[in-house]
Amino acid sequence: MRHLYSGKVRELYELPDGLLLLVATDRISAFDHVLDPPIPDKGKILTQLSLWWFAQLAGIVPDHLASAPVPAGFEGRAMVCRRLEMIPVECVARGYLTGSALTEYEQDGQVCGISLPPGLADGSRLPGPIFTPATKAPRGEHDQNITAAQVARELGQDLAAELERITLAVYRRGAELAAGRGIIVADTKIELGRAADGTLLLADEVLTPDSSRFWPADRWQPGRRQPSFDKQYVRDWLTSPASGWDRQGPFPPPPLPAEVVERTRQTYVEAYQRLTGLTWA
């Protein structure tokens, strides 16, 4: 295998037959930093949950999976994939107001150029899911929210419309399935790429705790930060006085305490089990 790329969480290799091997590590990132120590089983959970979702979404959008065995030593945490020309836009769908969307809304009542009703709070359900694309920033820099019109200017109106259609369709299907399992999908981010024949394919990961905000439906209460089944627990610890870390400072985040590591692992396991109905061994 030939190593091609290291991301915050994933390693990418080229196999001898030209296919790609996408390996999910146990690394966890927050605020554009890779944190220490890693979260045990995280890479396998992300991979297995993505594979489950690819099957649920097969009728909506094809995916990048190739019919080839995963090489020995990478079982459970890797996918063999087709090579794609990746679309240089983060495709984000939101059904609830939180995160960077809340920050934008509080400034002018809009998110990515979309006007929203007045009086919304952190965690409020939106009138309907919205497409809120973002730039793909280089490692160490922040993605920036942009408008659908900006995507159309950069990529063309037809492609921009298709990105929006697929993103919202994936979100709606994911939100529908998760709702039946007591989970709210507040928002999600997907990656899309073109195959050699021009077909748009779903790539990377989909509807995981790394790429989505999952909230327990029975504890949802607008006007506050929501309990979650994702890495928000890590973000909350990093921004608490307990971490002693100033996000504006030049030094990296401190190591995660053992209890934060274990709680995060349990959160990922619970997300997997509740969504799929399967037991994590």
CSV table of C-alpha atoms in Angstrom, one decimal:
chain,number,residue,atom,x,y,z
A,1,MET,CA,0.0,0.0,0.0
A,2,ARG,CA,1.1,3.6,-0.6
A,3,HIS,CA,0.2,6.2,2.0
A,4,LEU,CA,-1.5,9.2,0.4
A,5,TYR,CA,-2.9,11.4,3.2
A,6,SER,CA,-3.3,11.9,6.9
A,7,GLY,CA,-6.4,13.7,8.2
A,8,LYS,CA,-7.4,14.6,11.7
A,9,VAL,CA,-9.0,11.2,12.1
A,10,ARG,CA,-8.4,9.1,9.0
A,11,GLU,CA,-5.5,7.7,7.0
A,12,LEU,CA,-5.8,7.2,3.3
A,13,TYR,CA,-3.8,4.6,1.3
A,14,GLU,CA,-3.7,3.5,-2.3
A,15,LEU,CA,-4.0,-0.3,-2.8
A,16,PRO,CA,-2.1,-2.1,-5.5
A,17,ASP,CA,-5.2,-2.3,-7.7
A,18,GLY,CA,-5.8,1.4,-7.6
A,19,LEU,CA,-8.6,1.3,-5.1
A,20,LEU,CA,-8.3,3.4,-1.9
A,21,LEU,CA,-8.3,2.2,1.7
A,22,LEU,CA,-9.9,4.7,4.1
A,23,VAL,CA,-8.8,3.9,7.7
A,24,ALA,CA,-10.5,5.5,10.7
A,25,THR,CA,-8.2,5.8,13.6
A,26,ASP,CA,-9.2,6.4,17.3
A,27,ARG,CA,-8.0,10.0,17.1
A,28,ILE,CA,-10.5,12.7,18.1
A,29,SER,CA,-10.4,16.3,17.2
A,30,ALA,CA,-12.0,19.5,18.5
A,31,PHE,CA,-11.5,23.2,17.7
A,32,ASP,CA,-9.2,22.1,14.8
A,33,HIS,CA,-6.8,20.3,17.2
A,34,VAL,CA,-6.1,16.6,17.4
A,35,LEU,CA,-6.4,15.6,21.0
A,36,ASP,CA,-4.6,13.1,23.2
A,37,PRO,CA,-5.1,10.4,24.2
A,38,PRO,CA,-7.3,8.7,21.5
A,39,ILE,CA,-10.7,7.2,22.2
A,40,PRO,CA,-10.6,3.4,22.3
A,41,ASP,CA,-12.8,1.8,19.6
A,42,LYS,CA,-13.8,5.1,18.1
A,43,GLY,CA,-12.4,4.3,14.6
A,44,LYS,CA,-14.3,1.0,14.4
A,45,ILE,CA,-17.5,2.6,15.7
A,46,LEU,CA,-17.3,5.4,13.0
A,47,THR,CA,-16.6,2.8,10.3
A,48,GLN,CA,-19.3,0.4,11.3
A,49,LEU,CA,-21.9,3.1,11.8
A,50,SER,CA,-21.1,4.6,8.4
A,51,LEU,CA,-21.4,1.2,6.7
A,52,TRP,CA,-24.8,0.8,8.3
A,53,TRP,CA,-26.0,4.2,7.1
A,54,PHE,CA,-24.7,3.6,3.6
A,55,ALA,CA,-27.0,0.7,3.4
A,56,GLN,CA,-30.0,2.7,4.7
A,57,LEU,CA,-29.3,5.5,2.2
A,58,ALA,CA,-28.7,3.3,-0.8
A,59,GLY,CA,-32.0,4.4,-2.4
A,60,ILE,CA,-31.2,8.1,-2.0
A,61,VAL,CA,-27.6,8.4,-3.2
A,62,PRO,CA,-24.9,5.8,-4.2
A,63,ASP,CA,-21.7,5.6,-2.1
A,64,HIS,CA,-18.0,5.1,-2.7
A,65,LEU,CA,-17.7,1.6,-1.4
A,66,ALA,CA,-15.9,-0.9,-3.6
A,67,SER,CA,-16.5,-4.7,-3.7
A,68,ALA,CA,-13.1,-5.7,-2.4
A,69,PRO,CA,-11.8,-7.2,0.9
A,70,VAL,CA,-10.3,-5.0,3.6
A,71,PRO,CA,-6.6,-5.9,4.0
A,72,ALA,CA,-5.6,-7.9,7.1
A,73,GLY,CA,-4.8,-5.8,10.1
A,74,PHE,CA,-7.5,-3.2,9.2
A,75,GLU,CA,-10.6,-5.2,9.8
A,76,GLY,CA,-13.5,-3.3,11.3
A,77,ARG,CA,-12.0,0.2,11.0
A,78,ALA,CA,-11.4,0.5,7.2
A,79,MET,CA,-13.4,0.7,4.0
A,80,VAL,CA,-12.1,-0.1,0.5
A,81,CYS,CA,-13.4,2.8,-1.8
A,82,ARG,CA,-13.4,4.0,-5.3
A,83,ARG,CA,-11.3,7.0,-6.2
A,84,LEU,CA,-13.3,10.1,-6.5
A,85,GLU,CA,-12.9,13.8,-7.5
A,86,MET,CA,-14.1,15.3,-4.2
A,87,ILE,CA,-16.4,18.3,-4.3
A,88,PRO,CA,-14.6,21.2,-2.5
A,89,VAL,CA,-17.6,22.1,-0.3
A,90,GLU,CA,-18.7,20.9,3.1
A,91,CYS,CA,-22.3,19.9,2.5
A,92,VAL,CA,-24.2,20.6,5.8
A,93,ALA,CA,-27.9,20.2,6.6
A,94,ARG,CA,-29.5,21.6,9.7
A,95,GLY,CA,-32.9,20.9,11.3
A,96,TYR,CA,-32.2,22.7,14.5
A,97,LEU,CA,-30.4,25.9,15.5
A,98,THR,CA,-27.1,25.5,17.3
A,99,GLY,CA,-23.3,25.9,16.9
A,100,SER,CA,-22.1,28.3,14.2
A,101,ALA,CA,-25.6,28.7,12.8
A,102,LEU,CA,-26.8,30.1,16.2
A,103,THR,CA,-23.9,32.6,16.2
A,104,GLU,CA,-24.9,33.8,12.7
A,105,TYR,CA,-28.6,33.9,13.6
A,106,GLU,CA,-27.9,36.1,16.6
A,107,GLN,CA,-26.1,38.6,14.4
A,108,ASP,CA,-28.7,39.2,11.7
A,109,GLY,CA,-31.4,36.6,11.9
A,110,GLN,CA,-29.9,34.6,9.0
A,111,VAL,CA,-27.9,31.5,8.5
A,112,CYS,CA,-25.9,31.2,5.3
A,113,GLY,CA,-28.1,33.9,3.8
A,114,ILE,CA,-31.3,32.1,4.8
A,115,SER,CA,-33.7,34.3,6.8
A,116,LEU,CA,-35.2,32.5,9.9
A,117,PRO,CA,-38.1,33.5,12.1
A,118,PRO,CA,-37.4,35.8,15.1
A,119,GLY,CA,-37.3,34.5,18.6
A,120,LEU,CA,-35.3,31.2,18.0
A,121,ALA,CA,-33.0,30.0,20.7
A,122,ASP,CA,-30.2,27.5,21.1
A,123,GLY,CA,-31.7,24.1,20.2
A,124,SER,CA,-34.8,25.5,18.5
A,125,ARG,CA,-36.3,23.4,15.7
A,126,LEU,CA,-36.2,25.1,12.4
A,127,PRO,CA,-39.4,25.5,10.2
A,128,GLY,CA,-37.7,22.9,7.9
A,129,PRO,CA,-34.3,21.5,7.2
A,130,ILE,CA,-31.9,24.0,5.5
A,131,PHE,CA,-28.8,23.6,3.4
A,132,THR,CA,-25.9,25.5,5.0
A,133,PRO,CA,-22.7,24.8,3.0
A,134,ALA,CA,-19.2,25.7,4.2
A,135,THR,CA,-15.7,26.0,2.8
A,136,LYS,CA,-13.2,23.2,3.2
A,137,ALA,CA,-10.5,24.9,5.2
A,138,PRO,CA,-6.9,23.6,5.3
A,139,ARG,CA,-6.0,21.6,8.4
A,140,GLY,CA,-5.6,23.9,11.4
A,141,GLU,CA,-8.0,26.5,10.0
A,142,HIS,CA,-11.7,27.0,10.5
A,143,ASP,CA,-14.4,26.1,7.9
A,144,GLN,CA,-16.4,29.2,7.0
A,145,ASN,CA,-20.1,29.1,6.3
A,146,ILE,CA,-21.1,30.3,2.9
A,147,THR,CA,-24.4,30.7,1.0
A,148,ALA,CA,-25.9,28.4,-1.6
A,149,ALA,CA,-25.4,31.3,-4.1
A,150,GLN,CA,-21.7,31.3,-3.5
A,151,VAL,CA,-21.6,27.6,-4.1
A,152,ALA,CA,-23.5,28.1,-7.4
A,153,ARG,CA,-21.0,30.8,-8.5
A,154,GLU,CA,-18.0,28.5,-7.7
A,155,LEU,CA,-19.4,25.2,-9.0
A,156,GLY,CA,-22.2,26.1,-11.3
A,157,GLN,CA,-26.0,26.2,-10.7
A,158,ASP,CA,-26.8,22.7,-11.6
A,159,LEU,CA,-24.1,21.1,-9.4
A,160,ALA,CA,-25.0,23.4,-6.5
A,161,ALA,CA,-28.7,22.4,-6.8
A,162,GLU,CA,-27.8,18.7,-6.8
A,163,LEU,CA,-25.6,19.1,-3.7
A,164,GLU,CA,-28.4,20.8,-1.9
A,165,ARG,CA,-30.9,18.1,-3.0
A,166,ILE,CA,-28.8,15.2,-1.9
A,167,THR,CA,-27.7,16.8,1.4
A,168,LEU,CA,-31.3,17.5,2.5
A,169,ALA,CA,-32.4,14.1,1.3
A,170,VAL,CA,-29.7,12.4,3.4
A,171,TYR,CA,-30.6,14.5,6.4
A,172,ARG,CA,-34.3,13.8,6.2
A,173,ARG,CA,-33.8,10.1,5.9
A,174,GLY,CA,-31.3,10.1,8.7
A,175,ALA,CA,-33.5,12.2,10.9
A,176,GLU,CA,-36.5,10.0,10.2
A,177,LEU,CA,-34.7,6.8,11.1
A,178,ALA,CA,-33.1,8.3,14.2
A,179,ALA,CA,-36.4,9.7,15.5
A,180,GLY,CA,-37.7,6.2,15.7
A,181,ARG,CA,-34.9,5.4,18.0
A,182,GLY,CA,-35.3,8.4,20.3
A,183,ILE,CA,-32.6,10.5,18.7
A,184,ILE,CA,-32.8,14.0,17.2
A,185,VAL,CA,-30.3,14.7,14.4
A,186,ALA,CA,-29.8,18.4,14.9
A,187,ASP,CA,-27.4,18.7,11.9
A,188,THR,CA,-25.1,16.7,9.8
A,189,LYS,CA,-22.2,17.1,7.4
A,190,ILE,CA,-21.6,14.9,4.3
A,191,GLU,CA,-18.9,14.6,1.7
A,192,LEU,CA,-19.6,14.1,-1.9
A,193,GLY,CA,-17.4,13.2,-4.9
A,194,ARG,CA,-17.6,12.5,-8.6
A,195,ALA,CA,-16.9,9.1,-10.0
A,196,ALA,CA,-15.1,8.7,-13.4
A,197,ASP,CA,-18.5,8.7,-15.1
A,198,GLY,CA,-19.6,12.0,-13.3
A,199,THR,CA,-22.0,10.3,-10.9
A,200,LEU,CA,-22.1,12.0,-7.5
A,201,LEU,CA,-21.3,9.5,-4.7
A,202,LEU,CA,-21.5,9.8,-0.9
A,203,ALA,CA,-18.0,9.4,0.6
A,204,ASP,CA,-15.9,9.4,3.7
A,205,GLU,CA,-18.4,9.0,6.7
A,206,VAL,CA,-22.1,9.6,7.1
A,207,LEU,CA,-24.3,10.4,10.1
A,208,THR,CA,-21.7,9.5,12.7
A,209,PRO,CA,-21.1,11.3,16.1
A,210,ASP,CA,-18.1,13.0,14.4
A,211,SER,CA,-20.1,14.4,11.5
A,212,SER,CA,-23.4,15.1,13.2
A,213,ARG,CA,-25.1,16.4,16.4
A,214,PHE,CA,-27.2,13.7,18.0
A,215,TRP,CA,-29.5,14.7,20.8
A,216,PRO,CA,-31.7,12.4,23.1
A,217,ALA,CA,-35.3,13.3,22.1
A,218,ASP,CA,-36.7,12.9,25.6
A,219,ARG,CA,-34.3,15.5,27.0
A,220,TRP,CA,-34.6,18.1,24.2
A,221,GLN,CA,-35.3,21.6,25.6
A,222,PRO,CA,-34.7,24.7,23.5
A,223,GLY,CA,-33.0,27.6,25.1
A,224,ARG,CA,-30.0,25.7,26.4
A,225,ARG,CA,-27.1,23.5,25.3
A,226,GLN,CA,-28.5,20.0,24.6
A,227,PRO,CA,-27.3,16.7,26.0
A,228,SER,CA,-25.7,14.8,23.1
A,229,PHE,CA,-24.4,11.5,21.7
A,230,ASP,CA,-21.4,13.0,19.9
A,231,LYS,CA,-18.1,14.7,20.7
A,232,GLN,CA,-19.8,17.7,22.2
A,233,TYR,CA,-18.9,16.3,25.6
A,234,VAL,CA,-15.2,16.7,24.7
A,235,ARG,CA,-15.8,20.3,23.4
A,236,ASP,CA,-17.6,21.1,26.7
A,237,TRP,CA,-14.8,19.8,28.8
A,238,LEU,CA,-12.2,21.7,26.8
A,239,THR,CA,-14.1,25.0,27.2
A,240,SER,CA,-14.7,24.5,31.0
A,241,PRO,CA,-12.5,25.9,33.7
A,242,ALA,CA,-11.5,22.3,34.5
A,243,SER,CA,-9.4,22.1,31.4
A,244,GLY,CA,-7.4,25.3,32.1
A,245,TRP,CA,-7.2,25.8,28.3
A,246,ASP,CA,-7.7,29.2,26.6
A,247,ARG,CA,-8.8,28.6,23.0
A,248,GLN,CA,-7.1,31.9,22.1
A,249,GLY,CA,-3.8,30.9,23.5
A,250,PRO,CA,-0.8,29.6,21.5
A,251,PHE,CA,-0.5,26.3,23.3
A,252,PRO,CA,-2.4,23.2,22.3
A,253,PRO,CA,-5.2,21.7,24.3
A,254,PRO,CA,-4.3,19.6,27.4
A,255,PRO,CA,-4.6,15.8,27.5
A,256,LEU,CA,-8.0,14.4,28.1
A,257,PRO,CA,-8.5,13.0,31.6
A,258,ALA,CA,-9.3,9.2,31.8
A,259,GLU,CA,-12.9,9.9,32.8
A,260,VAL,CA,-13.5,12.1,29.8
A,261,VAL,CA,-12.0,9.5,27.5
A,262,GLU,CA,-14.2,6.7,28.9
A,263,ARG,CA,-17.3,8.9,28.9
A,264,THR,CA,-16.7,9.8,25.3
A,265,ARG,CA,-16.2,6.2,24.3
A,266,GLN,CA,-19.5,5.3,26.1
A,267,THR,CA,-21.3,8.1,24.2
A,268,TYR,CA,-20.1,6.8,20.8
A,269,VAL,CA,-21.0,3.2,21.7
A,270,GLU,CA,-24.5,4.3,22.8
A,271,ALA,CA,-25.0,6.3,19.6
A,272,TYR,CA,-24.1,3.2,17.6
A,273,GLN,CA,-26.3,0.9,19.6
A,274,ARG,CA,-29.4,3.1,19.7
A,275,LEU,CA,-29.2,3.9,16.0
A,276,THR,CA,-28.5,0.5,14.6
A,277,GLY,CA,-30.2,-1.7,17.2
A,278,LEU,CA,-27.1,-3.8,17.4
A,279,THR,CA,-24.9,-4.5,20.4
A,280,TRP,CA,-21.3,-3.3,20.4
A,281,ALA,CA,-19.1,-6.2,21.2
